[in-house]
GROMACS .gro file of C-alpha atoms in nm:
model
  350
    1MET     CA    1   1.271   2.318  -1.087
    2LYS     CA    2   1.252   2.045  -1.355
    3LYS     CA    3   0.945   2.002  -1.568
    4ARG     CA    4   0.991   1.599  -1.461
    5ASN     CA    5   0.959   1.719  -1.094
    6ILE     CA    6   0.620   2.002  -1.139
    7THR     CA    7   0.468   1.673  -1.284
    8LEU     CA    8   0.522   1.417  -0.996
    9LEU     CA    9   0.417   1.744  -0.795
   10SER     CA   10   0.102   1.786  -0.914
   11ALA     CA   11  -0.005   1.409  -0.956
   12GLY     CA   12   0.089   1.390  -0.552
   13LEU     CA   13  -0.119   1.733  -0.539
   14ILE     CA   14  -0.446   1.543  -0.694
   15ILE     CA   15  -0.327   1.235  -0.529
   16GLY     CA   16  -0.384   1.359  -0.168
   17ALA     CA   17  -0.683   1.635  -0.292
   18ILE     CA   18  -0.858   1.272  -0.418
   19GLY     CA   19  -0.749   1.107  -0.065
   20ALA     CA   20  -0.891   1.424   0.148
   21LEU     CA   21  -1.243   1.412  -0.080
   22LEU     CA   22  -1.333   1.072  -0.068
   23VAL     CA   23  -1.292   1.117   0.270
   24VAL     CA   24  -1.580   1.386   0.235
   25PHE     CA   25  -1.766   1.108   0.043
   26GLY     CA   26  -1.764   0.867   0.254
   27ASN     CA   27  -1.477   0.668   0.312
   28PRO     CA   28  -1.279   0.715   0.706
   29LYS     CA   29  -1.144   0.956   0.854
   30ASN     CA   30  -0.796   1.007   0.711
   31MET     CA   31  -0.852   0.674   0.570
   32GLY     CA   32  -0.925   0.806   0.184
   33VAL     CA   33  -0.669   0.651   0.072
   34CYS     CA   34  -0.480   0.316   0.199
   35VAL     CA   35  -0.441  -0.045   0.016
   36ALA     CA   36  -0.409  -0.230   0.292
   37CYS     CA   37  -0.658  -0.167   0.458
   38PHE     CA   38  -0.908  -0.160   0.141
   39TRP     CA   39  -0.698  -0.516   0.103
   40ARG     CA   40  -0.848  -0.614   0.468
   41ASP     CA   41  -1.152  -0.505   0.363
   42ILE     CA   42  -1.181  -0.771   0.126
   43ALA     CA   43  -1.026  -0.982   0.246
   44GLY     CA   44  -1.295  -0.999   0.505
   45ALA     CA   45  -1.563  -0.977   0.211
   46LEU     CA   46  -1.469  -1.266   0.067
   47GLY     CA   47  -1.504  -1.461   0.395
   48LEU     CA   48  -1.102  -1.518   0.567
   49HIS     CA   49  -1.155  -1.302   0.861
   50LYS     CA   50  -1.477  -1.228   1.048
   51ALA     CA   51  -1.396  -0.920   1.153
   52ALA     CA   52  -1.704  -0.751   1.133
   53PRO     CA   53  -1.629  -0.406   1.133
   54VAL     CA   54  -1.378  -0.443   0.873
   55GLN     CA   55  -1.503  -0.584   0.551
   56TYR     CA   56  -1.630  -0.487   0.225
   57ILE     CA   57  -1.516  -0.489  -0.173
   58ARG     CA   58  -1.347  -0.096  -0.154
   59PRO     CA   59  -1.380  -0.066  -0.571
   60GLU     CA   60  -1.060   0.161  -0.499
   61VAL     CA   61  -0.772  -0.031  -0.459
   62LEU     CA   62  -0.982  -0.262  -0.738
   63ALA     CA   63  -0.930   0.061  -1.005
   64PHE     CA   64  -0.595   0.123  -0.896
   65VAL     CA   65  -0.566  -0.238  -1.092
   66LEU     CA   66  -0.778  -0.124  -1.384
   67GLY     CA   67  -0.627   0.163  -1.412
   68ALA     CA   68  -0.244   0.107  -1.404
   69PHE     CA   69  -0.450  -0.198  -1.674
   70ILE     CA   70  -0.529   0.056  -1.922
   71THR     CA   71  -0.266   0.345  -1.944
   72SER     CA   72  -0.023   0.051  -1.929
   73ILE     CA   73  -0.197  -0.113  -2.258
   74ILE     CA   74  -0.223   0.265  -2.325
   75GLY     CA   75   0.133   0.348  -2.312
   76LYS     CA   76   0.305  -0.020  -2.421
   77ASP     CA   77   0.411  -0.079  -2.065
   78PHE     CA   78   0.248  -0.403  -2.003
   79LYS     CA   79   0.501  -0.689  -2.015
   80SER     CA   80   0.387  -0.981  -1.849
   81ARG     CA   81   0.643  -1.108  -1.639
   82GLY     CA   82   0.763  -1.251  -1.285
   83GLY     CA   83   0.954  -1.565  -1.152
   84SER     CA   84   1.207  -1.320  -0.994
   85ASN     CA   85   1.124  -1.557  -0.601
   86PRO     CA   86   0.777  -1.548  -0.595
   87LEU     CA   87   0.715  -1.723  -0.251
   88ILE     CA   88   1.035  -1.471  -0.016
   89ARG     CA   89   0.806  -1.217  -0.217
   90PHE     CA   90   0.440  -1.334  -0.097
   91VAL     CA   91   0.634  -1.367   0.256
   92LEU     CA   92   0.763  -1.004   0.228
   93GLY     CA   93   0.425  -0.897   0.095
   94PHE     CA   94   0.283  -1.099   0.483
   95PHE     CA   95   0.486  -0.962   0.726
   96THR     CA   96   0.429  -0.607   0.558
   97MET     CA   97   0.046  -0.582   0.620
   98VAL     CA   98   0.124  -0.719   0.984
   99GLY     CA   99   0.339  -0.374   1.046
  100ALA     CA  100   0.079  -0.194   0.877
  101LEU     CA  101  -0.206  -0.351   1.071
  102VAL     CA  102  -0.030  -0.234   1.377
  103PHE     CA  103   0.085   0.110   1.282
  104LEU     CA  104  -0.327   0.017   1.144
  105GLY     CA  105  -0.190   0.247   0.731
  106CYS     CA  106   0.049   0.195   0.476
  107PRO     CA  107   0.267   0.426   0.349
  108LEU     CA  108   0.032   0.634   0.123
  109ARG     CA  109  -0.264   0.673   0.378
  110MET     CA  110   0.029   0.772   0.696
  111LEU     CA  111   0.127   1.051   0.391
  112LEU     CA  112  -0.242   1.090   0.417
  113ARG     CA  113  -0.268   1.059   0.820
  114ILE     CA  114  -0.020   1.340   0.789
  115GLY     CA  115  -0.216   1.602   0.583
  116GLY     CA  116  -0.530   1.519   0.879
  117GLY     CA  117  -0.281   1.687   1.089
  118ASP     CA  118  -0.231   1.319   1.272
  119LEU     CA  119   0.148   1.315   1.506
  120ASN     CA  120   0.125   1.001   1.476
  121ALA     CA  121   0.157   0.915   1.129
  122ILE     CA  122   0.510   1.112   1.167
  123VAL     CA  123   0.661   0.869   1.383
  124GLY     CA  124   0.548   0.603   1.136
  125LEU     CA  125   0.709   0.815   0.849
  126VAL     CA  126   1.045   0.815   1.107
  127GLY     CA  127   1.028   0.463   1.114
  128TYR     CA  128   0.925   0.358   0.801
  129VAL     CA  129   1.217   0.595   0.647
  130CYS     CA  130   1.460   0.328   0.869
  131GLY     CA  131   1.291   0.058   0.768
  132ILE     CA  132   1.368   0.160   0.388
  133LEU     CA  133   1.787   0.331   0.490
  134VAL     CA  134   1.878  -0.104   0.668
  135GLY     CA  135   1.690  -0.206   0.344
  136ILE     CA  136   1.955   0.061   0.144
  137PHE     CA  137   2.252  -0.075   0.372
  138PHE     CA  138   2.159  -0.505   0.216
  139ILE     CA  139   2.088  -0.379  -0.112
  140LYS     CA  140   2.465  -0.198  -0.152
  141ARG     CA  141   2.671  -0.534   0.002
  142GLY     CA  142   2.458  -0.734  -0.281
  143PHE     CA  143   2.136  -0.811  -0.246
  144SER     CA  144   1.902  -0.907  -0.424
  145LEU     CA  145   1.562  -1.081  -0.514
  146GLY     CA  146   1.661  -1.182  -0.918
  147ARG     CA  147   1.581  -1.071  -1.264
  148SER     CA  148   1.236  -1.179  -1.352
  149HIS     CA  149   1.152  -1.329  -1.755
  150LYS     CA  150   0.884  -1.239  -1.985
  151GLN     CA  151   0.592  -1.494  -1.906
  152SER     CA  152   0.275  -1.587  -2.120
  153LYS     CA  153   0.113  -1.245  -2.199
  154ILE     CA  154  -0.287  -1.402  -2.042
  155ALA     CA  155  -0.061  -1.432  -1.728
  156GLY     CA  156  -0.089  -1.043  -1.692
  157TYR     CA  157  -0.423  -1.050  -1.743
  158ILE     CA  158  -0.558  -1.218  -1.414
  159MET     CA  159  -0.541  -0.935  -1.232
  160PRO     CA  160  -0.747  -0.738  -1.364
  161LEU     CA  161  -0.977  -0.975  -1.407
  162ILE     CA  162  -1.055  -1.111  -1.072
  163ALA     CA  163  -1.075  -0.696  -1.027
  164VAL     CA  164  -1.321  -0.715  -1.286
  165VAL     CA  165  -1.482  -1.059  -1.002
  166LEU     CA  166  -1.469  -0.859  -0.728
  167LEU     CA  167  -1.608  -0.540  -0.947
  168ILE     CA  168  -1.915  -0.773  -1.002
  169PHE     CA  169  -1.941  -0.966  -0.573
  170LEU     CA  170  -1.993  -0.521  -0.580
  171VAL     CA  171  -2.247  -0.519  -0.734
  172ALA     CA  172  -2.492  -0.843  -0.812
  173LYS     CA  173  -2.391  -0.881  -0.374
  174PRO     CA  174  -2.435  -1.242  -0.340
  175SER     CA  175  -2.522  -1.375  -0.058
  176PHE     CA  176  -2.095  -1.591   0.024
  177ILE     CA  177  -2.019  -1.213   0.012
  178ALA     CA  178  -1.961  -1.031   0.343
  179PHE     CA  179  -2.040  -0.654   0.395
  180SER     CA  180  -1.980  -0.444   0.749
  181GLU     CA  181  -2.333  -0.283   0.907
  182LYS     CA  182  -2.126  -0.090   1.120
  183GLY     CA  183  -1.676   0.046   1.203
  184PRO     CA  184  -1.439   0.165   0.953
  185GLY     CA  185  -1.628  -0.163   0.660
  186SER     CA  186  -1.984   0.032   0.653
  187MET     CA  187  -1.850   0.353   0.609
  188HIS     CA  188  -1.748   0.429   0.209
  189ALA     CA  189  -1.819   0.692  -0.102
  190LYS     CA  190  -2.089   0.575  -0.355
  191VAL     CA  191  -1.956   0.335  -0.552
  192ILE     CA  192  -1.912   0.508  -0.922
  193ILE     CA  193  -1.810   0.775  -0.729
  194ALA     CA  194  -1.494   0.560  -0.563
  195LEU     CA  195  -1.393   0.372  -0.895
  196VAL     CA  196  -1.408   0.718  -1.050
  197ALA     CA  197  -1.116   0.760  -0.808
  198GLY     CA  198  -0.981   0.463  -0.793
  199LEU     CA  199  -0.902   0.458  -1.220
  200LEU     CA  200  -0.822   0.842  -1.205
  201ILE     CA  201  -0.586   0.762  -0.892
  202GLY     CA  202  -0.415   0.407  -1.059
  203ALA     CA  203  -0.336   0.563  -1.415
  204ILE     CA  204  -0.148   0.875  -1.257
  205LEU     CA  205   0.053   0.607  -1.020
  206GLN     CA  206   0.148   0.447  -1.329
  207ARG     CA  207   0.216   0.698  -1.525
  208THR     CA  208   0.422   0.834  -1.294
  209ARG     CA  209   0.617   0.575  -1.130
  210ILE     CA  210   0.530   0.696  -0.722
  211CYS     CA  211   0.572   0.512  -0.457
  212THR     CA  212   0.584   0.575  -0.144
  213ALA     CA  213   0.988   0.367  -0.065
  214GLY     CA  214   1.107   0.473  -0.345
  215GLY     CA  215   1.113   0.812  -0.326
  216PHE     CA  216   1.280   0.737   0.010
  217ARG     CA  217   1.502   0.462  -0.114
  218ASP     CA  218   1.603   0.714  -0.430
  219ALA     CA  219   1.709   0.985  -0.276
  220PHE     CA  220   1.940   0.801  -0.035
  221LEU     CA  221   2.084   0.546  -0.254
  222VAL     CA  222   2.188   0.788  -0.639
  223LYS     CA  223   2.041   1.107  -0.472
  224GLU     CA  224   1.700   1.180  -0.664
  225TYR     CA  225   1.484   1.355  -0.551
  226GLY     CA  226   1.212   1.383  -0.808
  227LEU     CA  227   0.963   1.140  -0.685
  228LEU     CA  228   1.005   1.335  -0.341
  229TYR     CA  229   0.811   1.595  -0.461
  230GLY     CA  230   0.468   1.393  -0.473
  231LEU     CA  231   0.525   1.255  -0.218
  232GLY     CA  232   0.552   1.605  -0.071
  233GLY     CA  233   0.262   1.714  -0.222
  234ILE     CA  234   0.064   1.353  -0.102
  235ILE     CA  235   0.084   1.548   0.152
  236ILE     CA  236  -0.003   1.959   0.082
  237GLY     CA  237  -0.315   1.794  -0.104
  238ALA     CA  238  -0.440   1.630   0.109
  239LEU     CA  239  -0.378   1.879   0.384
  240VAL     CA  240  -0.535   2.146   0.124
  241VAL     CA  241  -0.886   1.963   0.116
  242ASN     CA  242  -0.864   1.900   0.507
  243MET     CA  243  -0.888   2.247   0.571
  244ILE     CA  244  -1.132   2.347   0.355
  245ALA     CA  245  -1.337   2.029   0.444
  246GLY     CA  246  -1.273   2.118   0.881
  247ASN     CA  247  -1.122   1.739   0.838
  248PHE     CA  248  -0.847   1.868   1.022
  249GLN     CA  249  -0.713   1.806   1.369
  250LEU     CA  250  -0.396   1.865   1.432
  251GLY     CA  251  -0.249   1.683   1.784
  252PHE     CA  252  -0.101   1.317   1.907
  253ALA     CA  253  -0.540   1.192   2.079
  254SER     CA  254  -0.844   1.134   1.957
  255GLN     CA  255  -0.705   1.037   1.607
  256PRO     CA  256  -0.954   0.794   1.366
  257ILE     CA  257  -0.882   0.510   1.386
  258ALA     CA  258  -0.555   0.485   1.489
  259HIS     CA  259  -0.367   0.457   1.807
  260SER     CA  260  -0.056   0.678   2.058
  261ASN     CA  261   0.216   0.415   2.125
  262HIS     CA  262   0.449   0.553   1.962
  263LEU     CA  263   0.707   0.234   1.980
  264TRP     CA  264   0.477   0.020   1.799
  265ASN     CA  265   0.387   0.307   1.572
  266PHE     CA  266   0.754   0.388   1.475
  267LEU     CA  267   0.811  -0.025   1.486
  268GLY     CA  268   0.573  -0.098   1.211
  269MET     CA  269   0.665   0.082   1.001
  270VAL     CA  270   1.000  -0.009   1.020
  271LEU     CA  271   0.890  -0.328   0.913
  272VAL     CA  272   0.708  -0.195   0.658
  273GLY     CA  273   0.975   0.074   0.550
  274LEU     CA  274   1.227  -0.331   0.519
  275CYS     CA  275   1.015  -0.513   0.385
  276SER     CA  276   0.910  -0.257   0.086
  277VAL     CA  277   1.239  -0.165  -0.061
  278LEU     CA  278   1.305  -0.542  -0.062
  279LEU     CA  279   1.024  -0.605  -0.229
  280GLY     CA  280   1.147  -0.323  -0.497
  281GLY     CA  281   0.803  -0.104  -0.388
  282CYS     CA  282   0.568  -0.018  -0.105
  283PRO     CA  283   0.183  -0.175  -0.127
  284ILE     CA  284   0.048   0.103  -0.399
  285ARG     CA  285   0.331   0.041  -0.652
  286GLN     CA  286   0.245  -0.341  -0.624
  287THR     CA  287  -0.044  -0.364  -0.677
  288ILE     CA  288  -0.006  -0.062  -0.897
  289LEU     CA  289   0.256  -0.357  -1.087
  290SER     CA  290   0.027  -0.665  -1.056
  291GLY     CA  291  -0.171  -0.507  -1.327
  292GLU     CA  292   0.062  -0.404  -1.544
  293GLY     CA  293   0.136  -0.728  -1.578
  294ASP     CA  294   0.400  -0.797  -1.289
  295ASN     CA  295   0.278  -1.153  -1.143
  296ASP     CA  296   0.546  -1.047  -0.948
  297ALA     CA  297   0.386  -0.796  -0.744
  298ALA     CA  298   0.095  -1.005  -0.818
  299ILE     CA  299   0.198  -1.269  -0.616
  300THR     CA  300   0.283  -0.986  -0.328
  301VAL     CA  301  -0.044  -0.881  -0.301
  302PHE     CA  302  -0.135  -1.239  -0.275
  303GLY     CA  303   0.091  -1.173   0.064
  304LEU     CA  304  -0.126  -0.883   0.249
  305ILE     CA  305  -0.453  -1.052   0.127
  306ILE     CA  306  -0.345  -1.350   0.353
  307GLY     CA  307  -0.189  -1.178   0.596
  308ALA     CA  308  -0.501  -0.886   0.660
  309ALA     CA  309  -0.687  -1.295   0.680
  310PHE     CA  310  -0.411  -1.395   0.971
  311CYS     CA  311  -0.393  -1.073   1.105
  312HIS     CA  312  -0.779  -1.065   1.196
  313ASN     CA  313  -0.784  -1.407   1.267
  314PHE     CA  314  -0.508  -1.455   1.574
  315GLY     CA  315  -0.522  -1.114   1.690
  316LEU     CA  316  -0.210  -0.892   1.561
  317ALA     CA  317  -0.401  -0.596   1.414
  318ALA     CA  318  -0.351  -0.302   1.557
  319SER     CA  319  -0.709  -0.062   1.730
  320GLY     CA  320  -0.728   0.285   1.889
  321ASP     CA  321  -0.756   0.110   2.222
  322GLY     CA  322  -0.291   0.019   2.049
  323VAL     CA  323  -0.087  -0.327   1.994
  324PRO     CA  324  -0.252  -0.688   2.143
  325VAL     CA  325   0.109  -0.880   2.177
  326ASN     CA  326   0.019  -1.080   1.945
  327GLY     CA  327   0.148  -0.796   1.776
  328MET     CA  328   0.392  -0.686   1.896
  329ILE     CA  329   0.525  -1.072   1.912
  330ALA     CA  330   0.398  -1.038   1.510
  331VAL     CA  331   0.670  -0.779   1.425
  332GLY     CA  332   0.899  -0.850   1.557
  333ILE     CA  333   0.931  -1.165   1.415
  334GLY     CA  334   0.866  -0.996   1.077
  335LEU     CA  335   1.153  -0.763   1.131
  336VAL     CA  336   1.390  -1.137   1.214
  337VAL     CA  337   1.224  -1.291   0.891
  338ALA     CA  338   1.297  -0.948   0.662
  339LEU     CA  339   1.657  -0.929   0.767
  340VAL     CA  340   1.749  -1.259   0.734
  341ILE     CA  341   1.586  -1.280   0.416
  342ALA     CA  342   1.764  -0.933   0.326
  343ALA     CA  343   2.105  -1.058   0.436
  344THR     CA  344   2.068  -1.491   0.222
  345ALA     CA  345   1.942  -1.330  -0.087
  346LYS     CA  346   2.270  -1.210  -0.261
  347ARG     CA  347   2.254  -1.070  -0.687
  348GLU     CA  348   2.296  -1.338  -0.915
  349GLU     CA  349   2.607  -1.299  -1.029
  350ALA     CA  350   2.711  -1.210  -1.443
   0.00000   0.00000   0.00000
């Protein structure tokens, strides 16, 4: 086994174990780490939606940004760049969130759910891979969002500064910030534990470049399987900790913050997989890139946040009871929009 594969497997094991441990420390079950859910909760805390059960400034995802920022500065990877079709990236980020909230989780949470015994997440994984394969089809036929360009250094600092401001809001608890009194938003680890966990995960992801979409894309497109070791490690790490902590529950029914509508678990993650490949990275990868100066990734994150607000303001998000009709329609629209973008955005001529 290549040394890099061992490193990626080890990194995945650590990330999966931390995700499961955050549940032990107070985060919702099978949601120790969920980038989509965490940005959704932050959107609610800022008043962008009024769904009372999902409002909290999640320090983990903010620490992902800061952990990536710190390690990119140390490793000299920090580069302020952008300008690669930012509006298209915003739209794709928006519909990535739509798909994720119909499935009820980002691709990282999907892996953690598998590690917790949730078989509904296997259905989501199949859909995710199918979406990635569709994206690869268009990449082979010339799809591209174009090159990014060097930008003012201060632009690269904006996302880390936003993360710091939001953490100050978390600690200070000003009156204009909403915090859930019940539901998933009220379930969280202590701030210091969440911060340390987030910084560690952010640093690991920045150095290893682990990406859920990238792992499958590279395997199918260029026969490079290294990142898949990292993804497998996440599942195994979560599985081991869940078994020890008594949080492993095998089956489809009665899974925490999940539903068993297999068609929409599948289609929701098809949309997430397709958008992630077109964007060049899954939601967690976009979050990490935003911390190392990539302003296109930051625009994508803003798309995720606005998408989350839209989902809860217009009744698109699924729940344990299933998927609303509005959510089904939104996924269909998202697939059409993503396919049109994939078919029309072409690689720049040399």
